[in-house]
Amino acid sequence: MWSERNGARRDETAVVARLFVAPRARGQGIGALLIGRAVAEARRRGLHPVLDVVATDTAAAALYERLGWTLLAAVEQRWSPRQTVTVLCYAAPS
């Protein structure tokens, strides 16, 4: 069993896997709306949303932090024999 963190156990989490906003639509609040809908649906199901984002996607990380998401960890992931990527792991506000 995974230890509790931010009040959510692993078996009670909802992983937000992918959210994309077209470049021409950015800056209009669409990203915040999308993540808000994902959070609302997870909570409706009694789950606590978590997500990860590549550290170089600073705009996405800034959005999650503005919305009150908590940075849980920065981890290195090996995506190929020659590519290691830093990924930031977040939990939605309680």
PDB file of N, CA and C in Angstrom:
ATOM      1  N   MET A   1       0.854  -1.182   0.000  1.00  0.00           N
ATOM      2  CA  MET A   1       0.000   0.000   0.000  1.00  0.00           C
ATOM      3  C   MET A   1       0.892   1.235   0.000  1.00  0.00           C
ATOM      4  N   TRP A   2       0.578   2.153  -0.842  1.00  0.00           N
ATOM      5  CA  TRP A   2       1.278   3.421  -0.933  1.00  0.00           C
ATOM      6  C   TRP A   2       0.913   4.259   0.272  1.00  0.00           C
ATOM      7  N   SER A   3       1.852   4.982   0.843  1.00  0.00           N
ATOM      8  CA  SER A   3       1.538   5.824   1.992  1.00  0.00           C
ATOM      9  C   SER A   3       0.668   6.997   1.558  1.00  0.00           C
ATOM     10  N   GLU A   4      -0.078   7.520   2.501  1.00  0.00           N
ATOM     11  CA  GLU A   4      -0.951   8.655   2.185  1.00  0.00           C
ATOM     12  C   GLU A   4      -0.129   9.916   2.013  1.00  0.00           C
ATOM     13  N   ARG A   5      -0.544  10.747   1.072  1.00  0.00           N
ATOM     14  CA  ARG A   5       0.112  12.017   0.802  1.00  0.00           C
ATOM     15  C   ARG A   5      -0.972  12.952   0.311  1.00  0.00           C
ATOM     16  N   ASN A   6      -1.070  14.122   0.922  1.00  0.00           N
ATOM     17  CA  ASN A   6      -2.126  15.079   0.574  1.00  0.00           C
ATOM     18  C   ASN A   6      -3.513  14.464   0.742  1.00  0.00           C
ATOM     19  N   GLY A   7      -3.660  13.512   1.665  1.00  0.00           N
ATOM     20  CA  GLY A   7      -4.961  12.937   1.943  1.00  0.00           C
ATOM     21  C   GLY A   7      -5.445  11.920   0.930  1.00  0.00           C
ATOM     22  N   ALA A   8      -4.626  11.496  -0.019  1.00  0.00           N
ATOM     23  CA  ALA A   8      -5.075  10.553  -1.045  1.00  0.00           C
ATOM     24  C   ALA A   8      -4.157   9.334  -1.076  1.00  0.00           C
ATOM     25  N   ARG A   9      -4.760   8.148  -1.128  1.00  0.00           N
ATOM     26  CA  ARG A   9      -3.999   6.920  -1.307  1.00  0.00           C
ATOM     27  C   ARG A   9      -3.934   6.607  -2.789  1.00  0.00           C
ATOM     28  N   ARG A  10      -2.975   5.790  -3.164  1.00  0.00           N
ATOM     29  CA  ARG A  10      -2.782   5.455  -4.573  1.00  0.00           C
ATOM     30  C   ARG A  10      -4.045   4.880  -5.202  1.00  0.00           C
ATOM     31  N   ASP A  11      -4.751   4.012  -4.482  1.00  0.00           N
ATOM     32  CA  ASP A  11      -5.944   3.394  -5.037  1.00  0.00           C
ATOM     33  C   ASP A  11      -7.141   4.344  -5.065  1.00  0.00           C
ATOM     34  N   GLU A  12      -6.944   5.573  -4.616  1.00  0.00           N
ATOM     35  CA  GLU A  12      -8.012   6.567  -4.621  1.00  0.00           C
ATOM     36  C   GLU A  12      -7.660   7.766  -5.499  1.00  0.00           C
ATOM     37  N   THR A  13      -6.672   7.611  -6.351  1.00  0.00           N
ATOM     38  CA  THR A  13      -6.246   8.720  -7.192  1.00  0.00           C
ATOM     39  C   THR A  13      -6.764   8.564  -8.609  1.00  0.00           C
ATOM     40  N   ALA A  14      -6.888   9.693  -9.271  1.00  0.00           N
ATOM     41  CA  ALA A  14      -7.251   9.740 -10.691  1.00  0.00           C
ATOM     42  C   ALA A  14      -6.081  10.385 -11.415  1.00  0.00           C
ATOM     43  N   VAL A  15      -5.478   9.669 -12.326  1.00  0.00           N
ATOM     44  CA  VAL A  15      -4.337  10.198 -13.069  1.00  0.00           C
ATOM     45  C   VAL A  15      -4.847  10.969 -14.274  1.00  0.00           C
ATOM     46  N   VAL A  16      -4.536  12.246 -14.327  1.00  0.00           N
ATOM     47  CA  VAL A  16      -4.856  13.068 -15.490  1.00  0.00           C
ATOM     48  C   VAL A  16      -3.722  12.816 -16.478  1.00  0.00           C
ATOM     49  N   ALA A  17      -4.015  12.066 -17.535  1.00  0.00           N
ATOM     50  CA  ALA A  17      -2.957  11.579 -18.405  1.00  0.00           C
ATOM     51  C   ALA A  17      -2.494  12.605 -19.429  1.00  0.00           C
ATOM     52  N   ARG A  18      -3.388  13.209 -20.162  1.00  0.00           N
ATOM     53  CA  ARG A  18      -2.983  14.141 -21.223  1.00  0.00           C
ATOM     54  C   ARG A  18      -4.026  15.234 -21.399  1.00  0.00           C
ATOM     55  N   LEU A  19      -3.537  16.451 -21.427  1.00  0.00           N
ATOM     56  CA  LEU A  19      -4.372  17.604 -21.771  1.00  0.00           C
ATOM     57  C   LEU A  19      -3.578  18.438 -22.764  1.00  0.00           C
ATOM     58  N   PHE A  20      -4.167  18.718 -23.896  1.00  0.00           N
ATOM     59  CA  PHE A  20      -3.491  19.524 -24.910  1.00  0.00           C
ATOM     60  C   PHE A  20      -4.358  20.719 -25.287  1.00  0.00           C
ATOM     61  N   VAL A  21      -3.710  21.862 -25.434  1.00  0.00           N
ATOM     62  CA  VAL A  21      -4.373  23.069 -25.925  1.00  0.00           C
ATOM     63  C   VAL A  21      -3.591  23.509 -27.159  1.00  0.00           C
ATOM     64  N   ALA A  22      -4.297  23.718 -28.242  1.00  0.00           N
ATOM     65  CA  ALA A  22      -3.656  24.150 -29.480  1.00  0.00           C
ATOM     66  C   ALA A  22      -2.901  25.453 -29.240  1.00  0.00           C
ATOM     67  N   PRO A  23      -1.716  25.586 -29.821  1.00  0.00           N
ATOM     68  CA  PRO A  23      -0.921  26.805 -29.596  1.00  0.00           C
ATOM     69  C   PRO A  23      -1.697  28.096 -29.839  1.00  0.00           C
ATOM     70  N   ARG A  24      -2.521  28.151 -30.871  1.00  0.00           N
ATOM     71  CA  ARG A  24      -3.251  29.403 -31.147  1.00  0.00           C
ATOM     72  C   ARG A  24      -4.356  29.686 -30.133  1.00  0.00           C
ATOM     73  N   ALA A  25      -4.734  28.664 -29.339  1.00  0.00           N
ATOM     74  CA  ALA A  25      -5.796  28.845 -28.348  1.00  0.00           C
ATOM     75  C   ALA A  25      -5.248  29.105 -26.950  1.00  0.00           C
ATOM     76  N   ARG A  26      -3.938  29.077 -26.795  1.00  0.00           N
ATOM     77  CA  ARG A  26      -3.340  29.290 -25.472  1.00  0.00           C
ATOM     78  C   ARG A  26      -3.495  30.736 -25.043  1.00  0.00           C
ATOM     79  N   GLY A  27      -3.492  30.923 -23.730  1.00  0.00           N
ATOM     80  CA  GLY A  27      -3.613  32.270 -23.187  1.00  0.00           C
ATOM     81  C   GLY A  27      -5.041  32.740 -23.079  1.00  0.00           C
ATOM     82  N   GLN A  28      -6.010  31.865 -23.332  1.00  0.00           N
ATOM     83  CA  GLN A  28      -7.424  32.228 -23.270  1.00  0.00           C
ATOM     84  C   GLN A  28      -8.149  31.547 -22.118  1.00  0.00           C
ATOM     85  N   GLY A  29      -7.404  30.853 -21.262  1.00  0.00           N
ATOM     86  CA  GLY A  29      -8.007  30.188 -20.118  1.00  0.00           C
ATOM     87  C   GLY A  29      -8.526  28.791 -20.400  1.00  0.00           C
ATOM     88  N   ILE A  30      -8.265  28.274 -21.596  1.00  0.00           N
ATOM     89  CA  ILE A  30      -8.774  26.951 -21.960  1.00  0.00           C
ATOM     90  C   ILE A  30      -8.092  25.860 -21.139  1.00  0.00           C
ATOM     91  N   GLY A  31      -6.795  25.992 -20.906  1.00  0.00           N
ATOM     92  CA  GLY A  31      -6.082  25.002 -20.097  1.00  0.00           C
ATOM     93  C   GLY A  31      -6.664  24.910 -18.695  1.00  0.00           C
ATOM     94  N   ALA A  32      -6.945  26.059 -18.091  1.00  0.00           N
ATOM     95  CA  ALA A  32      -7.541  26.074 -16.744  1.00  0.00           C
ATOM     96  C   ALA A  32      -8.928  25.438 -16.766  1.00  0.00           C
ATOM     97  N   LEU A  33      -9.694  25.695 -17.819  1.00  0.00           N
ATOM     98  CA  LEU A  33     -11.020  25.078 -17.939  1.00  0.00           C
ATOM     99  C   LEU A  33     -10.915  23.565 -18.062  1.00  0.00           C
ATOM    100  N   LEU A  34      -9.994  23.085 -18.898  1.00  0.00           N
ATOM    101  CA  LEU A  34      -9.818  21.646 -19.074  1.00  0.00           C
ATOM    102  C   LEU A  34      -9.422  20.963 -17.774  1.00  0.00           C
ATOM    103  N   ILE A  35      -8.433  21.515 -17.096  1.00  0.00           N
ATOM    104  CA  ILE A  35      -7.989  20.890 -15.860  1.00  0.00           C
ATOM    105  C   ILE A  35      -9.086  20.980 -14.802  1.00  0.00           C
ATOM    106  N   GLY A  36      -9.831  22.061 -14.810  1.00  0.00           N
ATOM    107  CA  GLY A  36     -10.956  22.196 -13.881  1.00  0.00           C
ATOM    108  C   GLY A  36     -12.010  21.126 -14.100  1.00  0.00           C
ATOM    109  N   ARG A  37     -12.314  20.819 -15.361  1.00  0.00           N
ATOM    110  CA  ARG A  37     -13.288  19.758 -15.673  1.00  0.00           C
ATOM    111  C   ARG A  37     -12.770  18.395 -15.244  1.00  0.00           C
ATOM    112  N   ALA A  38     -11.479  18.146 -15.472  1.00  0.00           N
ATOM    113  CA  ALA A  38     -10.889  16.869 -15.066  1.00  0.00           C
ATOM    114  C   ALA A  38     -10.936  16.717 -13.545  1.00  0.00           C
ATOM    115  N   VAL A  39     -10.618  17.774 -12.828  1.00  0.00           N
ATOM    116  CA  VAL A  39     -10.658  17.743 -11.366  1.00  0.00           C
ATOM    117  C   VAL A  39     -12.085  17.511 -10.886  1.00  0.00           C
ATOM    118  N   ALA A  40     -13.037  18.223 -11.461  1.00  0.00           N
ATOM    119  CA  ALA A  40     -14.439  18.073 -11.055  1.00  0.00           C
ATOM    120  C   ALA A  40     -14.928  16.641 -11.260  1.00  0.00           C
ATOM    121  N   GLU A  41     -14.578  16.044 -12.395  1.00  0.00           N
ATOM    122  CA  GLU A  41     -15.010  14.677 -12.670  1.00  0.00           C
ATOM    123  C   GLU A  41     -14.348  13.686 -11.713  1.00  0.00           C
ATOM    124  N   ALA A  42     -13.067  13.871 -11.443  1.00  0.00           N
ATOM    125  CA  ALA A  42     -12.390  12.989 -10.487  1.00  0.00           C
ATOM    126  C   ALA A  42     -13.039  13.093  -9.112  1.00  0.00           C
ATOM    127  N   ARG A  43     -13.311  14.297  -8.677  1.00  0.00           N
ATOM    128  CA  ARG A  43     -13.928  14.486  -7.353  1.00  0.00           C
ATOM    129  C   ARG A  43     -15.341  13.924  -7.315  1.00  0.00           C
ATOM    130  N   ARG A  44     -16.069  14.055  -8.422  1.00  0.00           N
ATOM    131  CA  ARG A  44     -17.419  13.482  -8.489  1.00  0.00           C
ATOM    132  C   ARG A  44     -17.354  11.977  -8.260  1.00  0.00           C
ATOM    133  N   ARG A  45     -16.261  11.376  -8.680  1.00  0.00           N
ATOM    134  CA  ARG A  45     -16.068   9.936  -8.507  1.00  0.00           C
ATOM    135  C   ARG A  45     -15.387   9.579  -7.190  1.00  0.00           C
ATOM    136  N   GLY A  46     -15.122  10.582  -6.355  1.00  0.00           N
ATOM    137  CA  GLY A  46     -14.489  10.342  -5.070  1.00  0.00           C
ATOM    138  C   GLY A  46     -12.995  10.111  -5.155  1.00  0.00           C
ATOM    139  N   LEU A  47     -12.355  10.614  -6.206  1.00  0.00           N
ATOM    140  CA  LEU A  47     -10.927  10.419  -6.429  1.00  0.00           C
ATOM    141  C   LEU A  47     -10.165  11.724  -6.294  1.00  0.00           C
ATOM    142  N   HIS A  48      -8.876  11.614  -6.020  1.00  0.00           N
ATOM    143  CA  HIS A  48      -8.010  12.794  -5.914  1.00  0.00           C
ATOM    144  C   HIS A  48      -7.101  12.847  -7.142  1.00  0.00           C
ATOM    145  N   PRO A  49      -7.191  13.906  -7.959  1.00  0.00           N
ATOM    146  CA  PRO A  49      -6.401  13.992  -9.193  1.00  0.00           C
ATOM    147  C   PRO A  49      -4.908  14.213  -8.953  1.00  0.00           C
ATOM    148  N   VAL A  50      -4.117  13.518  -9.761  1.00  0.00           N
ATOM    149  CA  VAL A  50      -2.673  13.709  -9.803  1.00  0.00           C
ATOM    150  C   VAL A  50      -2.271  13.761 -11.274  1.00  0.00           C
ATOM    151  N   LEU A  51      -1.113  14.330 -11.546  1.00  0.00           N
ATOM    152  CA  LEU A  51      -0.606  14.376 -12.921  1.00  0.00           C
ATOM    153  C   LEU A  51       0.885  14.567 -12.902  1.00  0.00           C
ATOM    154  N   ASP A  52       1.483  14.352 -14.060  1.00  0.00           N
ATOM    155  CA  ASP A  52       2.890  14.700 -14.204  1.00  0.00           C
ATOM    156  C   ASP A  52       3.068  15.469 -15.503  1.00  0.00           C
ATOM    157  N   VAL A  53       4.143  16.243 -15.528  1.00  0.00           N
ATOM    158  CA  VAL A  53       4.426  17.098 -16.674  1.00  0.00           C
ATOM    159  C   VAL A  53       5.944  17.166 -16.841  1.00  0.00           C
ATOM    160  N   VAL A  54       6.397  17.184 -18.082  1.00  0.00           N
ATOM    161  CA  VAL A  54       7.818  17.324 -18.351  1.00  0.00           C
ATOM    162  C   VAL A  54       8.274  18.683 -17.804  1.00  0.00           C
ATOM    163  N   ALA A  55       9.372  18.692 -17.094  1.00  0.00           N
ATOM    164  CA  ALA A  55       9.850  19.906 -16.427  1.00  0.00           C
ATOM    165  C   ALA A  55      10.084  21.059 -17.406  1.00  0.00           C
ATOM    166  N   THR A  56      10.411  20.750 -18.652  1.00  0.00           N
ATOM    167  CA  THR A  56      10.645  21.818 -19.627  1.00  0.00           C
ATOM    168  C   THR A  56       9.359  22.497 -20.072  1.00  0.00           C
ATOM    169  N   ASP A  57       8.196  21.918 -19.741  1.00  0.00           N
ATOM    170  CA  ASP A  57       6.909  22.555 -20.076  1.00  0.00           C
ATOM    171  C   ASP A  57       6.558  23.521 -18.946  1.00  0.00           C
ATOM    172  N   THR A  58       7.308  24.607 -18.899  1.00  0.00           N
ATOM    173  CA  THR A  58       7.179  25.555 -17.787  1.00  0.00           C
ATOM    174  C   THR A  58       5.819  26.249 -17.757  1.00  0.00           C
ATOM    175  N   ALA A  59       5.195  26.431 -18.913  1.00  0.00           N
ATOM    176  CA  ALA A  59       3.871  27.068 -18.935  1.00  0.00           C
ATOM    177  C   ALA A  59       2.836  26.181 -18.248  1.00  0.00           C
ATOM    178  N   ALA A  60       2.881  24.873 -18.523  1.00  0.00           N
ATOM    179  CA  ALA A  60       1.938  23.956 -17.881  1.00  0.00           C
ATOM    180  C   ALA A  60       2.195  23.892 -16.380  1.00  0.00           C
ATOM    181  N   ALA A  61       3.461  23.771 -15.982  1.00  0.00           N
ATOM    182  CA  ALA A  61       3.789  23.717 -14.555  1.00  0.00           C
ATOM    183  C   ALA A  61       3.322  24.987 -13.844  1.00  0.00           C
ATOM    184  N   ALA A  62       3.523  26.133 -14.485  1.00  0.00           N
ATOM    185  CA  ALA A  62       3.074  27.402 -13.891  1.00  0.00           C
ATOM    186  C   ALA A  62       1.557  27.429 -13.741  1.00  0.00           C
ATOM    187  N   LEU A  63       0.837  26.902 -14.731  1.00  0.00           N
ATOM    188  CA  LEU A  63      -0.623  26.849 -14.644  1.00  0.00           C
ATOM    189  C   LEU A  63      -1.055  26.003 -13.453  1.00  0.00           C
ATOM    190  N   TYR A  64      -0.504  24.797 -13.318  1.00  0.00           N
ATOM    191  CA  TYR A  64      -0.896  23.929 -12.211  1.00  0.00           C
ATOM    192  C   TYR A  64      -0.594  24.593 -10.872  1.00  0.00           C
ATOM    193  N   GLU A  65       0.551  25.242 -10.773  1.00  0.00           N
ATOM    194  CA  GLU A  65       0.897  25.909  -9.518  1.00  0.00           C
ATOM    195  C   GLU A  65      -0.018  27.091  -9.241  1.00  0.00           C
ATOM    196  N   ARG A  66      -0.383  27.857 -10.280  1.00  0.00           N
ATOM    197  CA  ARG A  66      -1.346  28.956 -10.100  1.00  0.00           C
ATOM    198  C   ARG A  66      -2.693  28.440  -9.609  1.00  0.00           C
ATOM    199  N   LEU A  67      -3.059  27.243 -10.053  1.00  0.00           N
ATOM    200  CA  LEU A  67      -4.338  26.653  -9.670  1.00  0.00           C
ATOM    201  C   LEU A  67      -4.276  25.938  -8.319  1.00  0.00           C
ATOM    202  N   GLY A  68      -3.113  25.991  -7.669  1.00  0.00           N
ATOM    203  CA  GLY A  68      -2.989  25.449  -6.320  1.00  0.00           C
ATOM    204  C   GLY A  68      -2.537  24.006  -6.226  1.00  0.00           C
ATOM    205  N   TRP A  69      -2.110  23.419  -7.350  1.00  0.00           N
ATOM    206  CA  TRP A  69      -1.600  22.050  -7.322  1.00  0.00           C
ATOM    207  C   TRP A  69      -0.294  22.020  -6.538  1.00  0.00           C
ATOM    208  N   THR A  70      -0.046  20.915  -5.836  1.00  0.00           N
ATOM    209  CA  THR A  70       1.146  20.748  -5.014  1.00  0.00           C
ATOM    210  C   THR A  70       2.180  19.902  -5.752  1.00  0.00           C
ATOM    211  N   LEU A  71       3.385  20.404  -5.843  1.00  0.00           N
ATOM    212  CA  LEU A  71       4.486  19.645  -6.421  1.00  0.00           C
ATOM    213  C   LEU A  71       4.899  18.576  -5.418  1.00  0.00           C
ATOM    214  N   LEU A  72       4.765  17.304  -5.814  1.00  0.00           N
ATOM    215  CA  LEU A  72       5.114  16.190  -4.930  1.00  0.00           C
ATOM    216  C   LEU A  72       6.556  15.759  -5.105  1.00  0.00           C
ATOM    217  N   ALA A  73       7.037  15.764  -6.359  1.00  0.00           N
ATOM    218  CA  ALA A  73       8.386  15.288  -6.621  1.00  0.00           C
ATOM    219  C   ALA A  73       8.816  15.674  -8.024  1.00  0.00           C
ATOM    220  N   ALA A  74      10.110  15.713  -8.217  1.00  0.00           N
ATOM    221  CA  ALA A  74      10.710  15.813  -9.546  1.00  0.00           C
ATOM    222  C   ALA A  74      11.501  14.524  -9.715  1.00  0.00           C
ATOM    223  N   VAL A  75      11.181  13.768 -10.756  1.00  0.00           N
ATOM    224  CA  VAL A  75      11.826  12.471 -10.959  1.00  0.00           C
ATOM    225  C   VAL A  75      12.444  12.402 -12.346  1.00  0.00           C
ATOM    226  N   GLU A  76      13.487  11.615 -12.449  1.00  0.00           N
ATOM    227  CA  GLU A  76      14.137  11.380 -13.739  1.00  0.00           C
ATOM    228  C   GLU A  76      13.532  10.131 -14.362  1.00  0.00           C
ATOM    229  N   GLN A  77      13.106  10.222 -15.606  1.00  0.00           N
ATOM    230  CA  GLN A  77      12.583   9.073 -16.338  1.00  0.00           C
ATOM    231  C   GLN A  77      13.456   8.841 -17.561  1.00  0.00           C
ATOM    232  N   ARG A  78      13.797   7.585 -17.784  1.00  0.00           N
ATOM    233  CA  ARG A  78      14.568   7.235 -18.979  1.00  0.00           C
ATOM    234  C   ARG A  78      13.575   6.901 -20.080  1.00  0.00           C
ATOM    235  N   TRP A  79      13.524   7.745 -21.105  1.00  0.00           N
ATOM    236  CA  TRP A  79      12.594   7.571 -22.216  1.00  0.00           C
ATOM    237  C   TRP A  79      13.211   6.761 -23.353  1.00  0.00           C
ATOM    238  N   SER A  80      14.520   6.696 -23.378  1.00  0.00           N
ATOM    239  CA  SER A  80      15.236   5.879 -24.359  1.00  0.00           C
ATOM    240  C   SER A  80      16.649   5.693 -23.810  1.00  0.00           C
ATOM    241  N   PRO A  81      17.451   4.854 -24.460  1.00  0.00           N
ATOM    242  CA  PRO A  81      18.820   4.661 -23.955  1.00  0.00           C
ATOM    243  C   PRO A  81      19.632   5.952 -23.878  1.00  0.00           C
ATOM    244  N   ARG A  82      19.282   6.931 -24.686  1.00  0.00           N
ATOM    245  CA  ARG A  82      20.051   8.186 -24.717  1.00  0.00           C
ATOM    246  C   ARG A  82      19.279   9.396 -24.197  1.00  0.00           C
ATOM    247  N   GLN A  83      18.065   9.190 -23.699  1.00  0.00           N
ATOM    248  CA  GLN A  83      17.267  10.338 -23.270  1.00  0.00           C
ATOM    249  C   GLN A  83      16.690  10.109 -21.879  1.00  0.00           C
ATOM    250  N   THR A  84      17.095  10.979 -20.961  1.00  0.00           N
ATOM    251  CA  THR A  84      16.526  11.019 -19.615  1.00  0.00           C
ATOM    252  C   THR A  84      15.820  12.354 -19.463  1.00  0.00           C
ATOM    253  N   VAL A  85      14.602  12.312 -18.943  1.00  0.00           N
ATOM    254  CA  VAL A  85      13.754  13.505 -18.857  1.00  0.00           C
ATOM    255  C   VAL A  85      13.341  13.717 -17.405  1.00  0.00           C
ATOM    256  N   THR A  86      13.373  14.964 -16.958  1.00  0.00           N
ATOM    257  CA  THR A  86      12.858  15.295 -15.630  1.00  0.00           C
ATOM    258  C   THR A  86      11.357  15.527 -15.739  1.00  0.00           C
ATOM    259  N   VAL A  87      10.614  14.853 -14.866  1.00  0.00           N
ATOM    260  CA  VAL A  87       9.167  14.952 -14.848  1.00  0.00           C
ATOM    261  C   VAL A  87       8.745  15.462 -13.474  1.00  0.00           C
ATOM    262  N   LEU A  88       7.840  16.437 -13.457  1.00  0.00           N
ATOM    263  CA  LEU A  88       7.301  16.993 -12.217  1.00  0.00           C
ATOM    264  C   LEU A  88       5.972  16.321 -11.918  1.00  0.00           C
ATOM    265  N   CYS A  89       5.809  15.842 -10.689  1.00  0.00           N
ATOM    266  CA  CYS A  89       4.589  15.136 -10.279  1.00  0.00           C
ATOM    267  C   CYS A  89       3.790  16.056  -9.344  1.00  0.00           C
ATOM    268  N   TYR A  90       2.511  16.252  -9.670  1.00  0.00           N
ATOM    269  CA  TYR A  90       1.642  17.172  -8.927  1.00  0.00           C
ATOM    270  C   TYR A  90       0.396  16.470  -8.399  1.00  0.00           C
ATOM    271  N   ALA A  91      -0.155  16.991  -7.311  1.00  0.00           N
ATOM    272  CA  ALA A  91      -1.453  16.571  -6.778  1.00  0.00           C
ATOM    273  C   ALA A  91      -2.350  17.800  -6.729  1.00  0.00           C
ATOM    274  N   ALA A  92      -3.610  17.602  -7.080  1.00  0.00           N
ATOM    275  CA  ALA A  92      -4.584  18.697  -7.051  1.00  0.00           C
ATOM    276  C   ALA A  92      -4.797  19.175  -5.609  1.00  0.00           C
ATOM    277  N   PRO A  93      -5.216  20.409  -5.456  1.00  0.00           N
ATOM    278  CA  PRO A  93      -5.491  20.895  -4.103  1.00  0.00           C
ATOM    279  C   PRO A  93      -6.628  20.084  -3.472  1.00  0.00           C
ATOM    280  N   SER A  94      -6.548  19.926  -2.168  1.00  0.00           N
ATOM    281  CA  SER A  94      -7.584  19.171  -1.439  1.00  0.00           C
ATOM    282  C   SER A  94      -8.887  19.918  -1.414  1.00  0.00           C
TER     283      SER A  94
END
